[in-house]
């Protein structure tokens, strides 16, 4: 997947609702001049879903003649999006994503990700995310890139 296409797919929240099976609810809204994202993530039964409220930004940078796409996100608290009953709010979330060319027709992705999901997370779920969740997500986003309707 070319790096610009990967970054476009990652930033397109409307499209993400189609390909990411863990999305329960996802939208952007303008609050006080800031674009704020609300994202509810489906968790397996009997656990409670989690939701995130965050700001994010994308910068396409030229580093020594190569384009690097940088996406930063961090949680924010806004009274306009209150917590919902039965959903655990993830109030401490940060993500830094760098997408660049692999020198061929694909891309390399580097990510720093941190969140405190709250509650008690069973060890089997933590192990699944570490072993399968991230590779499955990368596979899903690659499939989404191939089917992206807004290819340039």
Short mmCIF file of N, CA and C in Angstrom, two decimals:
data_model
loop_
_atom_site.label_atom_id
_atom_site.label_comp_id
_atom_site.label_asym_id
_atom_site.label_seq_id
_atom_site.Cartn_x
_atom_site.Cartn_y
_atom_site.Cartn_z
N UNK A 1 0.85 -1.18 0.00
CA UNK A 1 0.00 0.00 0.00
C UNK A 1 0.89 1.24 0.00
N UNK A 2 0.72 2.14 -0.95
CA UNK A 2 1.51 3.37 -0.95
C UNK A 2 1.26 4.17 0.34
N UNK A 3 2.29 4.86 0.84
CA UNK A 3 2.17 5.54 2.13
C UNK A 3 1.06 6.60 2.19
N UNK A 4 0.89 7.39 1.15
CA UNK A 4 -0.15 8.42 1.18
C UNK A 4 -1.53 7.78 1.26
N UNK A 5 -1.74 6.70 0.51
CA UNK A 5 -3.02 5.99 0.55
C UNK A 5 -3.26 5.42 1.94
N UNK A 6 -2.25 4.84 2.56
CA UNK A 6 -2.39 4.28 3.91
C UNK A 6 -2.79 5.38 4.90
N UNK A 7 -2.12 6.53 4.81
CA UNK A 7 -2.45 7.65 5.71
C UNK A 7 -3.87 8.15 5.45
N UNK A 8 -4.27 8.23 4.18
CA UNK A 8 -5.63 8.68 3.85
C UNK A 8 -6.67 7.73 4.44
N UNK A 9 -6.45 6.43 4.28
CA UNK A 9 -7.39 5.43 4.80
C UNK A 9 -7.44 5.52 6.32
N UNK A 10 -6.30 5.67 6.95
CA UNK A 10 -6.25 5.75 8.41
C UNK A 10 -7.03 6.96 8.93
N UNK A 11 -6.98 8.06 8.22
CA UNK A 11 -7.65 9.30 8.67
C UNK A 11 -9.13 9.35 8.31
N UNK A 12 -9.59 8.52 7.39
CA UNK A 12 -10.97 8.56 6.91
C UNK A 12 -11.89 7.78 7.85
N UNK A 13 -12.49 8.49 8.80
CA UNK A 13 -13.31 7.83 9.81
C UNK A 13 -14.59 7.24 9.24
N UNK A 14 -15.19 7.90 8.26
CA UNK A 14 -16.41 7.35 7.65
C UNK A 14 -16.11 6.01 6.99
N UNK A 15 -15.00 5.92 6.31
CA UNK A 15 -14.62 4.67 5.67
C UNK A 15 -14.26 3.60 6.72
N UNK A 16 -13.64 4.03 7.82
CA UNK A 16 -13.25 3.07 8.85
C UNK A 16 -14.46 2.33 9.41
N UNK A 17 -15.61 2.99 9.48
CA UNK A 17 -16.82 2.33 9.97
C UNK A 17 -17.18 1.12 9.10
N UNK A 18 -16.74 1.13 7.84
CA UNK A 18 -17.06 0.03 6.93
C UNK A 18 -16.12 -1.16 7.10
N UNK A 19 -14.85 -0.91 7.39
CA UNK A 19 -13.89 -2.02 7.40
C UNK A 19 -13.42 -2.46 8.78
N UNK A 20 -13.60 -1.65 9.82
CA UNK A 20 -13.13 -2.00 11.16
C UNK A 20 -14.29 -2.56 11.97
N UNK A 21 -14.28 -3.86 12.19
CA UNK A 21 -15.40 -4.53 12.86
C UNK A 21 -15.49 -4.19 14.35
N UNK A 22 -14.49 -3.52 14.91
CA UNK A 22 -14.51 -3.17 16.32
C UNK A 22 -15.15 -1.80 16.57
N UNK A 23 -15.49 -1.09 15.52
CA UNK A 23 -16.12 0.22 15.67
C UNK A 23 -17.59 0.04 16.00
N UNK A 24 -18.01 0.59 17.14
CA UNK A 24 -19.43 0.62 17.51
C UNK A 24 -20.01 1.97 17.09
N UNK A 25 -19.27 3.05 17.40
CA UNK A 25 -19.68 4.40 17.03
C UNK A 25 -18.42 5.22 16.80
N UNK A 26 -18.43 6.07 15.78
CA UNK A 26 -17.24 6.85 15.44
C UNK A 26 -17.66 8.09 14.67
N UNK A 27 -17.26 9.25 15.19
CA UNK A 27 -17.57 10.50 14.48
C UNK A 27 -16.63 11.61 14.92
N UNK A 28 -16.60 12.66 14.11
CA UNK A 28 -15.87 13.88 14.44
C UNK A 28 -16.88 14.99 14.67
N UNK A 29 -16.53 15.90 15.56
CA UNK A 29 -17.37 17.06 15.81
C UNK A 29 -16.48 18.25 16.14
N UNK A 30 -16.97 19.43 15.86
CA UNK A 30 -16.22 20.65 16.15
C UNK A 30 -16.66 21.17 17.52
N UNK A 31 -15.70 21.25 18.44
CA UNK A 31 -15.98 21.76 19.78
C UNK A 31 -14.97 22.85 20.08
N UNK A 32 -15.46 24.07 20.19
CA UNK A 32 -14.58 25.19 20.49
C UNK A 32 -13.48 25.39 19.48
N UNK A 33 -13.75 25.14 18.22
CA UNK A 33 -12.75 25.32 17.18
C UNK A 33 -11.80 24.14 17.01
N UNK A 34 -11.98 23.09 17.80
CA UNK A 34 -11.15 21.89 17.67
C UNK A 34 -12.00 20.76 17.09
N UNK A 35 -11.39 20.00 16.19
CA UNK A 35 -12.05 18.79 15.69
C UNK A 35 -11.77 17.68 16.70
N UNK A 36 -12.85 17.19 17.33
CA UNK A 36 -12.76 16.18 18.38
C UNK A 36 -13.38 14.89 17.84
N UNK A 37 -12.71 13.77 18.10
CA UNK A 37 -13.17 12.46 17.65
C UNK A 37 -13.79 11.73 18.83
N UNK A 38 -14.96 11.13 18.58
CA UNK A 38 -15.57 10.20 19.54
C UNK A 38 -15.53 8.82 18.91
N UNK A 39 -15.03 7.84 19.68
CA UNK A 39 -14.88 6.48 19.16
C UNK A 39 -15.25 5.49 20.24
N UNK A 40 -16.29 4.69 19.99
CA UNK A 40 -16.65 3.60 20.89
C UNK A 40 -16.18 2.29 20.27
N UNK A 41 -15.43 1.52 21.06
CA UNK A 41 -14.84 0.27 20.61
C UNK A 41 -15.58 -0.91 21.24
N UNK A 42 -15.94 -1.87 20.40
CA UNK A 42 -16.60 -3.09 20.88
C UNK A 42 -15.59 -3.98 21.59
N UNK A 43 -15.94 -4.41 22.78
CA UNK A 43 -15.14 -5.39 23.53
C UNK A 43 -15.94 -6.67 23.62
N UNK A 44 -15.26 -7.82 23.76
CA UNK A 44 -16.00 -9.08 23.82
C UNK A 44 -16.79 -9.22 25.12
N UNK A 45 -17.94 -9.89 25.03
CA UNK A 45 -18.75 -10.20 26.20
C UNK A 45 -17.91 -11.05 27.15
N UNK A 46 -17.94 -10.83 28.42
CA UNK A 46 -18.84 -10.00 29.21
C UNK A 46 -18.25 -8.63 29.58
N UNK A 47 -17.24 -8.20 28.86
CA UNK A 47 -16.59 -6.93 29.18
C UNK A 47 -17.41 -5.75 28.65
N UNK A 48 -17.17 -4.59 29.25
CA UNK A 48 -17.82 -3.35 28.81
C UNK A 48 -17.04 -2.76 27.64
N UNK A 49 -17.78 -2.15 26.71
CA UNK A 49 -17.13 -1.42 25.64
C UNK A 49 -16.33 -0.26 26.22
N UNK A 50 -15.36 0.23 25.47
CA UNK A 50 -14.57 1.40 25.84
C UNK A 50 -14.88 2.50 24.85
N UNK A 51 -14.77 3.76 25.31
CA UNK A 51 -14.86 4.86 24.37
C UNK A 51 -13.71 5.83 24.59
N UNK A 52 -13.42 6.55 23.53
CA UNK A 52 -12.31 7.50 23.48
C UNK A 52 -12.85 8.84 22.99
N UNK A 53 -12.35 9.91 23.57
CA UNK A 53 -12.59 11.25 23.07
C UNK A 53 -11.21 11.85 22.91
N UNK A 54 -10.88 12.26 21.67
CA UNK A 54 -9.51 12.70 21.43
C UNK A 54 -9.43 13.69 20.27
N UNK A 55 -8.31 14.37 20.23
CA UNK A 55 -7.97 15.24 19.10
C UNK A 55 -6.83 14.56 18.35
N UNK A 56 -6.78 14.83 17.07
CA UNK A 56 -5.72 14.23 16.26
C UNK A 56 -5.35 15.18 15.13
N UNK A 57 -4.18 14.95 14.59
CA UNK A 57 -3.74 15.77 13.47
C UNK A 57 -2.80 14.97 12.60
N UNK A 58 -2.74 15.39 11.35
CA UNK A 58 -1.85 14.75 10.37
C UNK A 58 -0.98 15.82 9.74
N UNK A 59 0.29 15.52 9.62
CA UNK A 59 1.23 16.38 8.91
C UNK A 59 1.98 15.52 7.90
N UNK A 60 2.05 15.99 6.67
CA UNK A 60 2.84 15.34 5.64
C UNK A 60 4.12 16.16 5.52
N UNK A 61 5.24 15.54 5.86
CA UNK A 61 6.50 16.26 5.96
C UNK A 61 7.51 15.75 4.94
N UNK A 62 8.37 16.65 4.51
CA UNK A 62 9.48 16.28 3.62
C UNK A 62 10.73 16.19 4.47
N UNK A 63 11.29 14.99 4.54
CA UNK A 63 12.54 14.76 5.27
C UNK A 63 13.59 14.29 4.29
N UNK A 64 14.49 15.19 3.95
CA UNK A 64 15.58 14.85 3.02
C UNK A 64 15.07 14.23 1.72
N UNK A 65 14.01 14.82 1.17
CA UNK A 65 13.49 14.36 -0.11
C UNK A 65 12.50 13.22 -0.05
N UNK A 66 12.18 12.73 1.12
CA UNK A 66 11.17 11.67 1.22
C UNK A 66 9.99 12.19 2.04
N UNK A 67 8.80 11.79 1.63
CA UNK A 67 7.60 12.22 2.33
C UNK A 67 7.31 11.26 3.48
N UNK A 68 7.06 11.85 4.63
CA UNK A 68 6.73 11.09 5.83
C UNK A 68 5.40 11.63 6.35
N UNK A 69 4.45 10.74 6.61
CA UNK A 69 3.15 11.12 7.13
C UNK A 69 3.16 10.87 8.63
N UNK A 70 2.90 11.91 9.40
CA UNK A 70 2.89 11.81 10.86
C UNK A 70 1.48 12.09 11.35
N UNK A 71 0.95 11.17 12.14
CA UNK A 71 -0.39 11.31 12.71
C UNK A 71 -0.24 11.23 14.22
N UNK A 72 -0.71 12.27 14.90
CA UNK A 72 -0.64 12.33 16.36
C UNK A 72 -2.05 12.41 16.92
N UNK A 73 -2.29 11.72 18.04
CA UNK A 73 -3.60 11.77 18.69
C UNK A 73 -3.40 11.72 20.19
N UNK A 74 -4.28 12.41 20.92
CA UNK A 74 -4.25 12.31 22.38
C UNK A 74 -5.63 12.59 22.93
N UNK A 75 -5.90 11.95 24.06
CA UNK A 75 -7.21 12.09 24.68
C UNK A 75 -7.43 13.52 25.16
N UNK A 76 -8.70 13.87 25.22
CA UNK A 76 -9.11 15.20 25.67
C UNK A 76 -10.43 15.02 26.43
N UNK A 77 -10.65 15.88 27.39
CA UNK A 77 -11.91 15.83 28.13
C UNK A 77 -12.73 17.06 27.75
N UNK A 78 -13.94 16.82 27.27
CA UNK A 78 -14.83 17.92 26.90
C UNK A 78 -16.22 17.64 27.47
N UNK A 79 -16.83 18.63 28.12
CA UNK A 79 -18.15 18.40 28.70
C UNK A 79 -19.23 18.11 27.66
N UNK A 80 -18.99 18.50 26.41
CA UNK A 80 -19.98 18.27 25.35
C UNK A 80 -20.14 16.79 25.02
N UNK A 81 -19.17 15.96 25.40
CA UNK A 81 -19.27 14.52 25.16
C UNK A 81 -19.11 13.81 26.50
N UNK A 82 -20.21 13.72 27.26
CA UNK A 82 -20.13 13.09 28.59
C UNK A 82 -19.98 11.58 28.48
N UNK A 83 -19.54 10.98 29.59
CA UNK A 83 -19.45 9.53 29.65
C UNK A 83 -20.84 8.92 29.57
N UNK A 84 -20.90 7.72 29.00
CA UNK A 84 -22.16 7.00 28.85
C UNK A 84 -22.21 5.84 29.83
N UNK A 85 -23.39 5.57 30.34
CA UNK A 85 -23.59 4.45 31.27
C UNK A 85 -23.26 3.14 30.55
N UNK A 86 -22.49 2.28 31.22
CA UNK A 86 -22.18 0.98 30.67
C UNK A 86 -20.99 0.95 29.72
N UNK A 87 -20.34 2.10 29.53
CA UNK A 87 -19.16 2.18 28.66
C UNK A 87 -18.04 2.81 29.49
N UNK A 88 -16.86 2.23 29.44
CA UNK A 88 -15.73 2.75 30.20
C UNK A 88 -14.97 3.76 29.34
N UNK A 89 -14.83 4.97 29.83
CA UNK A 89 -14.12 6.03 29.12
C UNK A 89 -12.61 5.84 29.30
N UNK A 90 -11.89 5.77 28.20
CA UNK A 90 -10.42 5.72 28.22
C UNK A 90 -9.95 7.17 28.22
N UNK A 91 -9.53 7.62 29.38
CA UNK A 91 -9.19 9.05 29.52
C UNK A 91 -7.71 9.33 29.35
N UNK A 92 -6.89 8.29 29.24
CA UNK A 92 -5.46 8.47 29.06
C UNK A 92 -5.01 7.70 27.83
N UNK A 93 -4.95 8.40 26.68
CA UNK A 93 -4.67 7.79 25.39
C UNK A 93 -3.71 8.68 24.62
N UNK A 94 -2.70 8.08 24.04
CA UNK A 94 -1.76 8.79 23.16
C UNK A 94 -1.35 7.87 22.03
N UNK A 95 -1.20 8.46 20.86
CA UNK A 95 -0.74 7.69 19.72
C UNK A 95 0.11 8.58 18.82
N UNK A 96 1.23 8.02 18.37
CA UNK A 96 2.08 8.67 17.38
C UNK A 96 2.31 7.64 16.28
N UNK A 97 1.99 8.03 15.07
CA UNK A 97 2.05 7.11 13.93
C UNK A 97 2.89 7.76 12.85
N UNK A 98 3.83 7.01 12.29
CA UNK A 98 4.67 7.50 11.20
C UNK A 98 4.53 6.52 10.05
N UNK A 99 4.19 7.02 8.88
CA UNK A 99 4.01 6.19 7.70
C UNK A 99 4.94 6.73 6.62
N UNK A 100 5.79 5.85 6.08
CA UNK A 100 6.73 6.27 5.04
C UNK A 100 6.89 5.15 4.02
N UNK A 101 7.49 5.47 2.90
CA UNK A 101 7.70 4.50 1.84
C UNK A 101 8.68 3.42 2.30
N UNK A 102 8.46 2.21 1.81
CA UNK A 102 9.41 1.13 2.07
C UNK A 102 10.49 1.08 0.99
N UNK A 103 10.48 2.09 0.09
CA UNK A 103 11.46 2.13 -1.00
C UNK A 103 10.99 1.41 -2.25
N UNK A 104 9.83 0.78 -2.16
CA UNK A 104 9.27 0.05 -3.30
C UNK A 104 7.88 0.61 -3.54
N UNK A 105 6.86 -0.26 -3.54
CA UNK A 105 5.47 0.18 -3.74
C UNK A 105 4.65 0.13 -2.47
N UNK A 106 5.28 -0.12 -1.34
CA UNK A 106 4.57 -0.25 -0.08
C UNK A 106 4.98 0.80 0.92
N UNK A 107 4.64 0.55 2.17
CA UNK A 107 4.98 1.51 3.21
C UNK A 107 5.46 0.80 4.46
N UNK A 108 6.16 1.57 5.28
CA UNK A 108 6.56 1.13 6.61
C UNK A 108 5.76 1.96 7.60
N UNK A 109 5.28 1.32 8.64
CA UNK A 109 4.49 2.00 9.66
C UNK A 109 5.19 1.82 11.01
N UNK A 110 5.42 2.93 11.70
CA UNK A 110 5.96 2.89 13.06
C UNK A 110 4.93 3.54 13.96
N UNK A 111 4.67 2.90 15.11
CA UNK A 111 3.63 3.41 15.98
C UNK A 111 4.06 3.34 17.44
N UNK A 112 3.78 4.43 18.15
CA UNK A 112 3.82 4.42 19.60
C UNK A 112 2.38 4.56 20.04
N UNK A 113 1.92 3.66 20.88
CA UNK A 113 0.52 3.66 21.29
C UNK A 113 0.46 3.41 22.78
N UNK A 114 -0.32 4.22 23.47
CA UNK A 114 -0.54 4.00 24.88
C UNK A 114 -1.98 4.33 25.22
N UNK A 115 -2.64 3.44 25.94
CA UNK A 115 -3.89 3.80 26.59
C UNK A 115 -4.03 2.98 27.86
N UNK A 116 -4.79 3.53 28.77
CA UNK A 116 -5.14 2.83 29.99
C UNK A 116 -6.61 2.49 29.86
N UNK A 117 -6.94 1.23 29.50
CA UNK A 117 -8.33 0.90 29.21
C UNK A 117 -9.24 0.83 30.42
N UNK A 118 -8.68 0.94 31.62
CA UNK A 118 -9.51 0.91 32.82
C UNK A 118 -10.12 -0.46 33.06
N UNK A 119 -10.63 -0.65 34.24
CA UNK A 119 -11.26 -1.93 34.58
C UNK A 119 -10.25 -3.06 34.63
N UNK A 120 -10.76 -4.25 34.76
CA UNK A 120 -9.90 -5.43 34.81
C UNK A 120 -9.94 -6.10 33.44
N UNK A 121 -8.79 -6.16 32.81
CA UNK A 121 -8.69 -6.81 31.50
C UNK A 121 -8.09 -8.19 31.72
N UNK A 122 -8.78 -9.26 31.31
CA UNK A 122 -8.25 -10.60 31.51
C UNK A 122 -6.95 -10.82 30.72
N UNK A 123 -6.07 -11.63 31.26
CA UNK A 123 -4.78 -11.87 30.62
C UNK A 123 -4.95 -12.48 29.23
N UNK A 124 -6.00 -13.28 29.01
CA UNK A 124 -6.19 -13.86 27.69
C UNK A 124 -6.43 -12.79 26.63
N UNK A 125 -7.11 -11.71 27.02
CA UNK A 125 -7.37 -10.63 26.06
C UNK A 125 -6.10 -9.84 25.80
N UNK A 126 -5.32 -9.57 26.83
CA UNK A 126 -4.05 -8.86 26.66
C UNK A 126 -3.15 -9.67 25.73
N UNK A 127 -3.07 -10.98 25.96
CA UNK A 127 -2.24 -11.84 25.11
C UNK A 127 -2.75 -11.86 23.67
N UNK A 128 -4.07 -11.89 23.49
CA UNK A 128 -4.63 -11.89 22.14
C UNK A 128 -4.27 -10.61 21.41
N UNK A 129 -4.40 -9.47 22.07
CA UNK A 129 -4.08 -8.18 21.43
C UNK A 129 -2.61 -8.16 21.04
N UNK A 130 -1.74 -8.60 21.94
CA UNK A 130 -0.31 -8.58 21.66
C UNK A 130 0.06 -9.52 20.51
N UNK A 131 -0.56 -10.69 20.46
CA UNK A 131 -0.19 -11.69 19.47
C UNK A 131 -0.98 -11.60 18.17
N UNK A 132 -2.24 -11.22 18.26
CA UNK A 132 -3.10 -11.27 17.08
C UNK A 132 -3.73 -9.94 16.71
N UNK A 133 -4.09 -9.15 17.70
CA UNK A 133 -4.84 -7.92 17.45
C UNK A 133 -4.13 -6.95 16.52
N UNK A 134 -2.87 -6.66 16.80
CA UNK A 134 -2.13 -5.70 15.96
C UNK A 134 -1.90 -6.27 14.56
N UNK A 135 -1.39 -7.51 14.41
CA UNK A 135 -1.26 -8.06 13.05
C UNK A 135 -2.59 -8.11 12.30
N UNK A 136 -3.69 -8.47 12.98
CA UNK A 136 -5.00 -8.48 12.33
C UNK A 136 -5.40 -7.09 11.87
N UNK A 137 -5.13 -6.06 12.70
CA UNK A 137 -5.45 -4.69 12.31
C UNK A 137 -4.66 -4.29 11.07
N UNK A 138 -3.37 -4.63 11.02
CA UNK A 138 -2.56 -4.28 9.85
C UNK A 138 -3.08 -4.98 8.61
N UNK A 139 -3.50 -6.23 8.75
CA UNK A 139 -4.08 -6.96 7.63
C UNK A 139 -5.39 -6.29 7.18
N UNK A 140 -6.21 -5.88 8.15
CA UNK A 140 -7.49 -5.22 7.82
C UNK A 140 -7.27 -3.88 7.12
N UNK A 141 -6.29 -3.11 7.58
CA UNK A 141 -6.07 -1.80 6.94
C UNK A 141 -5.49 -1.99 5.53
N UNK A 142 -4.68 -3.03 5.33
CA UNK A 142 -4.18 -3.30 3.99
C UNK A 142 -5.33 -3.65 3.04
N UNK A 143 -6.26 -4.49 3.50
CA UNK A 143 -7.44 -4.82 2.68
C UNK A 143 -8.26 -3.56 2.40
N UNK A 144 -8.39 -2.69 3.43
CA UNK A 144 -9.15 -1.45 3.26
C UNK A 144 -8.48 -0.54 2.24
N UNK A 145 -7.15 -0.49 2.24
CA UNK A 145 -6.42 0.32 1.26
C UNK A 145 -6.71 -0.15 -0.16
N UNK A 146 -6.74 -1.46 -0.34
CA UNK A 146 -6.98 -2.02 -1.67
C UNK A 146 -8.38 -1.71 -2.19
N UNK A 147 -9.34 -1.53 -1.26
CA UNK A 147 -10.73 -1.28 -1.65
C UNK A 147 -11.14 0.19 -1.51
N UNK A 148 -10.20 1.05 -1.15
CA UNK A 148 -10.54 2.45 -0.84
C UNK A 148 -11.17 3.13 -2.05
N UNK A 149 -12.39 3.65 -1.88
CA UNK A 149 -13.09 4.25 -3.02
C UNK A 149 -12.54 5.61 -3.44
N UNK A 150 -11.75 6.25 -2.59
CA UNK A 150 -11.26 7.61 -2.91
C UNK A 150 -9.81 7.61 -3.38
N UNK A 151 -9.33 6.53 -3.95
CA UNK A 151 -7.94 6.46 -4.42
C UNK A 151 -7.66 7.59 -5.39
N UNK A 152 -6.47 8.18 -5.21
CA UNK A 152 -6.11 9.30 -6.09
C UNK A 152 -5.23 8.84 -7.23
#
